[in-house]
Amino acid sequence: ELKVEQNPLFLSMQEGKNYTIYCNYSTTSDRLYWYRQDPGKSLESLFVLLSNGAVKQEGRLMASLDTKARLSTLHITAAVHDLSATYFCAVDSRSGGGADGLTFGKGTHLIIQP
Amino acid sequence: NAGVMQNPRHLVRRRGQEARLRCSPMKGHSHVYWYRQLPEEGLKFMVYLQKENIIDESGMPKERFSAEFPKEGPSILRIQQVVRGDSAAYFCASSPSEVIEAFFGQGTRLTVV
């Protein structure tokens, strides 16, 4: 059974600081996704990572994927309050015999304080 | 092109009643996924459907839950004889194929009282 673990689960940081959220998964992945969710809202797709060594950046967020280590990171640079949200990683592993849906981590609740 | 539309957005049911959740995929999308999100948790995959077919229901409870995606009309997730533990946010996502990223709807928040 595919397991996806995120850490930390809770993160409080100050504006202007850098931090990294980690996502480990237990089996072969086809694709790895990062999503943002604001309270009571739906999921906003941030990044889709397809291959080993993939790196994508959008504004203050950068995501990377190491398929050999089965690890993805979401790095936040010079955090601002607007980035406060819950961030989820999710893994698509259907070609490896996994379910046809995504397997999500528990999420990282990020609070950025002025 | 409207996004994935779910209704109702909020649904309150008494224990023992039935809940029907609707999902209209984006135009041109024939693949629908349903997920459940319990408070403070990530989303859990429930079922994957293509038009008129259930492809993978490995995440759906065997009893009381059913899903359909008819040739015409929205996909329906049906929960019979709801219990308090069914209280959650239910999200659907749609895509044009299984290899293309799915887009999520706004969710239906079910409260069982």
CSV table of N, CA and C in Angstrom, one decimal, chain B residues 27-109:
chain,number,residue,atom,x,y,z
B,27,LYS,N,-16.2,20.7,-19.2
B,27,LYS,CA,-16.6,20.3,-20.6
B,27,LYS,C,-15.5,19.5,-21.3
B,28,GLY,N,-15.9,18.4,-21.8
B,28,GLY,CA,-14.9,17.6,-22.5
B,28,GLY,C,-14.2,16.6,-21.6
B,29,HIS,N,-14.5,16.6,-20.3
B,29,HIS,CA,-13.9,15.6,-19.4
B,29,HIS,C,-14.8,14.4,-19.2
B,30,SER,N,-14.3,13.3,-19.4
B,30,SER,CA,-15.1,12.1,-19.2
B,30,SER,C,-14.6,11.2,-18.1
B,31,HIS,N,-13.6,11.7,-17.3
B,31,HIS,CA,-13.1,10.9,-16.2
B,31,HIS,C,-13.3,11.7,-14.9
B,32,VAL,N,-13.9,11.0,-14.0
B,32,VAL,CA,-14.3,11.7,-12.7
B,32,VAL,C,-13.7,10.8,-11.5
B,33,TYR,N,-13.2,11.6,-10.5
B,33,TYR,CA,-12.7,11.0,-9.3
B,33,TYR,C,-13.4,11.6,-8.1
B,34,TRP,N,-13.7,10.8,-7.1
B,34,TRP,CA,-14.3,11.3,-5.9
B,34,TRP,C,-13.3,11.0,-4.8
B,35,TYR,N,-13.2,12.0,-3.9
B,35,TYR,CA,-12.3,12.0,-2.7
B,35,TYR,C,-13.1,12.4,-1.5
B,36,ARG,N,-12.7,11.9,-0.3
B,36,ARG,CA,-13.3,12.4,0.9
B,36,ARG,C,-12.2,13.0,1.8
B,37,GLN,N,-12.5,14.1,2.4
B,37,GLN,CA,-11.5,14.7,3.3
B,37,GLN,C,-12.2,14.9,4.7
B,38,LEU,N,-11.6,14.2,5.6
B,38,LEU,CA,-12.0,14.3,7.0
B,38,LEU,C,-11.3,15.6,7.6
B,39,PRO,N,-11.9,16.1,8.7
B,39,PRO,CA,-11.2,17.3,9.3
B,39,PRO,C,-9.8,17.1,9.6
B,40,GLU,N,-8.9,18.0,9.2
B,40,GLU,CA,-7.5,18.0,9.5
B,40,GLU,C,-6.8,16.9,8.8
B,41,GLU,N,-7.3,16.3,7.8
B,41,GLU,CA,-6.7,15.2,7.1
B,41,GLU,C,-6.5,15.5,5.6
B,42,GLY,N,-5.7,14.7,5.0
B,42,GLY,CA,-5.6,14.8,3.5
B,42,GLY,C,-6.8,14.1,2.9
B,43,LEU,N,-6.8,14.3,1.5
B,43,LEU,CA,-7.9,13.7,0.8
B,43,LEU,C,-7.7,12.2,0.6
B,44,LYS,N,-8.8,11.4,0.7
B,44,LYS,CA,-8.7,9.9,0.5
B,44,LYS,C,-9.5,9.6,-0.8
B,45,PHE,N,-8.8,8.9,-1.7
B,45,PHE,CA,-9.4,8.5,-2.9
B,45,PHE,C,-10.6,7.5,-2.6
B,46,MET,N,-11.7,7.7,-3.3
B,46,MET,CA,-12.8,6.8,-3.1
B,46,MET,C,-13.1,6.0,-4.3
B,47,VAL,N,-13.3,6.7,-5.5
B,47,VAL,CA,-13.8,6.0,-6.7
B,47,VAL,C,-13.4,6.8,-7.9
B,48,TYR,N,-13.2,6.0,-9.0
B,48,TYR,CA,-12.8,6.6,-10.3
B,48,TYR,C,-13.8,6.1,-11.3
B,49,LEU,N,-14.4,7.0,-12.0
B,49,LEU,CA,-15.4,6.6,-13.0
B,49,LEU,C,-15.1,7.2,-14.4
B,50,GLN,N,-15.4,6.5,-15.4
B,50,GLN,CA,-15.6,7.0,-16.7
B,50,GLN,C,-17.0,6.9,-17.1
B,51,LYS,N,-17.4,7.6,-18.2
B,51,LYS,CA,-18.8,7.6,-18.6
B,51,LYS,C,-19.4,6.2,-18.5
B,52,GLU,N,-20.4,6.0,-17.7
B,52,GLU,CA,-21.2,4.8,-17.6
B,52,GLU,C,-20.4,3.6,-16.9
B,53,ASN,N,-19.2,3.8,-16.5
B,53,ASN,CA,-18.4,2.7,-16.0
B,53,ASN,C,-17.7,3.1,-14.7
B,54,ILE,N,-17.7,2.2,-13.7
B,54,ILE,CA,-16.8,2.3,-12.5
B,54,ILE,C,-15.5,1.6,-12.8
B,55,ILE,N,-14.4,2.4,-12.8
B,55,ILE,CA,-13.1,1.8,-13.1
B,55,ILE,C,-12.4,1.3,-11.9
B,56,ASP,N,-12.5,2.0,-10.8
B,56,ASP,CA,-11.8,1.7,-9.6
B,56,ASP,C,-12.5,2.2,-8.4
B,57,GLU,N,-13.1,1.3,-7.6
B,57,GLU,CA,-13.8,1.7,-6.4
B,57,GLU,C,-13.1,1.2,-5.2
B,58,SER,N,-11.8,1.0,-5.2
B,58,SER,CA,-11.1,0.4,-4.1
B,58,SER,C,-11.1,1.2,-2.9
B,59,GLY,N,-11.3,2.5,-3.0
B,59,GLY,CA,-11.3,3.4,-1.8
B,59,GLY,C,-12.7,3.6,-1.2
B,60,MET,N,-13.7,3.1,-1.8
B,60,MET,CA,-15.1,3.3,-1.3
B,60,MET,C,-15.6,2.3,-0.4
B,61,PRO,N,-16.2,2.7,0.7
B,61,PRO,CA,-16.7,1.7,1.7
B,61,PRO,C,-17.7,0.8,0.9
B,62,LYS,N,-17.7,-0.5,1.3
B,62,LYS,CA,-18.5,-1.5,0.6
B,62,LYS,C,-20.0,-1.3,0.8
B,63,GLU,N,-20.3,-0.8,2.0
B,63,GLU,CA,-21.8,-0.6,2.3
B,63,GLU,C,-22.1,0.8,2.3
B,64,ARG,N,-23.3,1.1,1.9
B,64,ARG,CA,-24.0,2.4,2.0
B,64,ARG,C,-23.6,3.4,1.0
B,65,PHE,N,-22.4,3.2,0.4
B,65,PHE,CA,-21.9,4.2,-0.6
B,65,PHE,C,-22.0,3.6,-2.0
B,66,SER,N,-22.4,4.5,-3.0
B,66,SER,CA,-22.4,4.1,-4.4
B,66,SER,C,-22.1,5.3,-5.2
B,67,ALA,N,-21.6,5.1,-6.4
B,67,ALA,CA,-21.3,6.2,-7.3
B,67,ALA,C,-21.7,5.8,-8.7
B,68,GLU,N,-22.1,6.8,-9.5
B,68,GLU,CA,-22.4,6.6,-10.9
B,68,GLU,C,-22.0,7.8,-11.7
B,69,PHE,N,-21.9,7.5,-13.0
B,69,PHE,CA,-21.6,8.6,-13.9
B,69,PHE,C,-22.3,8.2,-15.2
B,70,PRO,N,-23.5,8.6,-15.3
B,70,PRO,CA,-24.3,8.2,-16.5
B,70,PRO,C,-23.9,8.9,-17.8
B,71,LYS,N,-24.4,8.4,-18.9
B,71,LYS,CA,-24.1,8.9,-20.2
B,71,LYS,C,-24.4,10.4,-20.3
B,72,GLU,N,-25.5,10.7,-19.7
B,72,GLU,CA,-26.0,12.1,-19.6
B,72,GLU,C,-26.1,12.6,-18.2
B,73,GLY,N,-25.7,13.8,-17.9
B,73,GLY,CA,-25.8,14.3,-16.6
B,73,GLY,C,-24.6,14.2,-15.7
B,74,PRO,N,-24.7,14.7,-14.5
B,74,PRO,CA,-23.6,14.7,-13.6
B,74,PRO,C,-23.3,13.3,-13.0
B,75,SER,N,-22.1,13.2,-12.4
B,75,SER,CA,-21.7,12.1,-11.6
B,75,SER,C,-22.4,12.2,-10.2
B,76,ILE,N,-22.9,11.2,-9.6
B,76,ILE,CA,-23.6,11.2,-8.4
B,76,ILE,C,-22.8,10.3,-7.4
B,77,LEU,N,-22.6,10.8,-6.2
B,77,LEU,CA,-22.1,10.0,-5.1
B,77,LEU,C,-23.2,9.9,-4.1
B,78,ARG,N,-23.6,8.7,-3.8
B,78,ARG,CA,-24.8,8.5,-3.0
B,78,ARG,C,-24.4,7.8,-1.7
B,79,ILE,N,-24.9,8.3,-0.6
B,79,ILE,CA,-24.6,7.7,0.7
B,79,ILE,C,-25.9,7.4,1.4
B,80,GLN,N,-26.2,6.2,1.6
B,80,GLN,CA,-27.5,5.8,2.2
B,80,GLN,C,-27.3,5.7,3.7
B,81,GLN,N,-28.4,5.9,4.5
B,81,GLN,CA,-28.4,5.8,5.9
B,81,GLN,C,-27.2,6.4,6.6
B,82,VAL,N,-27.0,7.7,6.3
B,82,VAL,CA,-25.8,8.4,6.8
B,82,VAL,C,-25.6,8.2,8.3
B,83,VAL,N,-24.3,8.2,8.7
B,83,VAL,CA,-24.0,8.2,10.1
B,83,VAL,C,-23.1,9.4,10.4
B,84,ARG,N,-22.8,9.7,11.7
B,84,ARG,CA,-22.0,10.9,12.0
B,84,ARG,C,-20.6,10.8,11.4
B,85,GLY,N,-20.1,9.6,11.3
B,85,GLY,CA,-18.7,9.5,10.7
B,85,GLY,C,-18.7,9.8,9.2
B,86,ASP,N,-19.8,10.0,8.6
B,86,ASP,CA,-19.8,10.4,7.2
B,86,ASP,C,-19.6,11.9,7.0
B,87,SER,N,-19.6,12.6,8.1
B,87,SER,CA,-19.4,14.1,8.0
B,87,SER,C,-18.0,14.3,7.5
B,88,ALA,N,-17.9,15.0,6.4
B,88,ALA,CA,-16.7,15.3,5.8
B,88,ALA,C,-16.9,16.2,4.6
B,89,ALA,N,-15.8,16.6,4.0
B,89,ALA,CA,-15.9,17.3,2.7
B,89,ALA,C,-15.6,16.3,1.6
B,90,TYR,N,-16.5,16.3,0.6
B,90,TYR,CA,-16.4,15.4,-0.5
B,90,TYR,C,-16.0,16.2,-1.8
B,91,PHE,N,-14.9,15.8,-2.4
B,91,PHE,CA,-14.4,16.6,-3.5
B,91,PHE,C,-14.5,15.6,-4.8
B,92,CYS,N,-14.9,16.2,-5.9
B,92,CYS,CA,-14.7,15.5,-7.1
B,92,CYS,C,-13.7,16.2,-8.0
B,93,ALA,N,-13.1,15.5,-8.9
B,93,ALA,CA,-12.1,16.0,-9.8
B,93,ALA,C,-12.4,15.4,-11.2
B,94,SER,N,-12.1,16.1,-12.2
B,94,SER,CA,-12.3,15.6,-13.6
B,94,SER,C,-11.1,15.8,-14.5
B,95,SER,N,-11.0,15.0,-15.4
B,95,SER,CA,-9.9,15.1,-16.4
B,95,SER,C,-10.4,14.6,-17.8
B,96,PRO,N,-9.7,15.0,-18.8
B,96,PRO,CA,-10.1,14.5,-20.2
B,96,PRO,C,-9.5,13.1,-20.4
B,97,SER,N,-8.5,12.7,-19.7
B,97,SER,CA,-8.0,11.3,-19.8
B,97,SER,C,-7.2,11.0,-18.5
B,98,GLU,N,-6.8,9.7,-18.4
B,98,GLU,CA,-6.2,9.3,-17.1
B,98,GLU,C,-4.8,9.8,-17.0
B,99,VAL,N,-4.2,10.2,-18.1
B,99,VAL,CA,-2.8,10.7,-18.0
B,99,VAL,C,-2.7,12.2,-17.9
B,100,ILE,N,-3.8,12.9,-17.9
B,100,ILE,CA,-3.8,14.3,-17.7
B,100,ILE,C,-4.3,14.7,-16.3
B,101,GLU,N,-3.7,15.7,-15.8
B,101,GLU,CA,-4.0,16.1,-14.4
B,101,GLU,C,-5.5,16.4,-14.3
B,102,ALA,N,-6.1,16.0,-13.2
B,102,ALA,CA,-7.5,16.3,-12.9
B,102,ALA,C,-7.6,17.6,-12.2
B,103,PHE,N,-8.7,18.3,-12.4
B,103,PHE,CA,-9.0,19.5,-11.7
B,103,PHE,C,-10.1,19.3,-10.7
B,104,PHE,N,-10.0,19.9,-9.5
B,104,PHE,CA,-10.9,19.7,-8.4
B,104,PHE,C,-12.0,20.7,-8.4
B,105,GLY,N,-13.2,20.2,-8.0
B,105,GLY,CA,-14.3,21.1,-7.7
B,105,GLY,C,-14.2,21.7,-6.3
B,106,GLN,N,-15.2,22.5,-6.0
B,106,GLN,CA,-15.2,23.3,-4.7
B,106,GLN,C,-15.5,22.4,-3.5
B,107,GLY,N,-16.1,21.2,-3.8
B,107,GLY,CA,-16.4,20.3,-2.7
B,107,GLY,C,-17.8,20.5,-2.1
B,108,THR,N,-18.3,19.4,-1.6
B,108,THR,CA,-19.6,19.4,-0.8
B,108,THR,C,-19.2,19.1,0.6
B,109,ARG,N,-19.7,19.9,1.5
B,109,ARG,CA,-19.4,19.7,2.9
B,109,ARG,C,-20.7,19.1,3.6
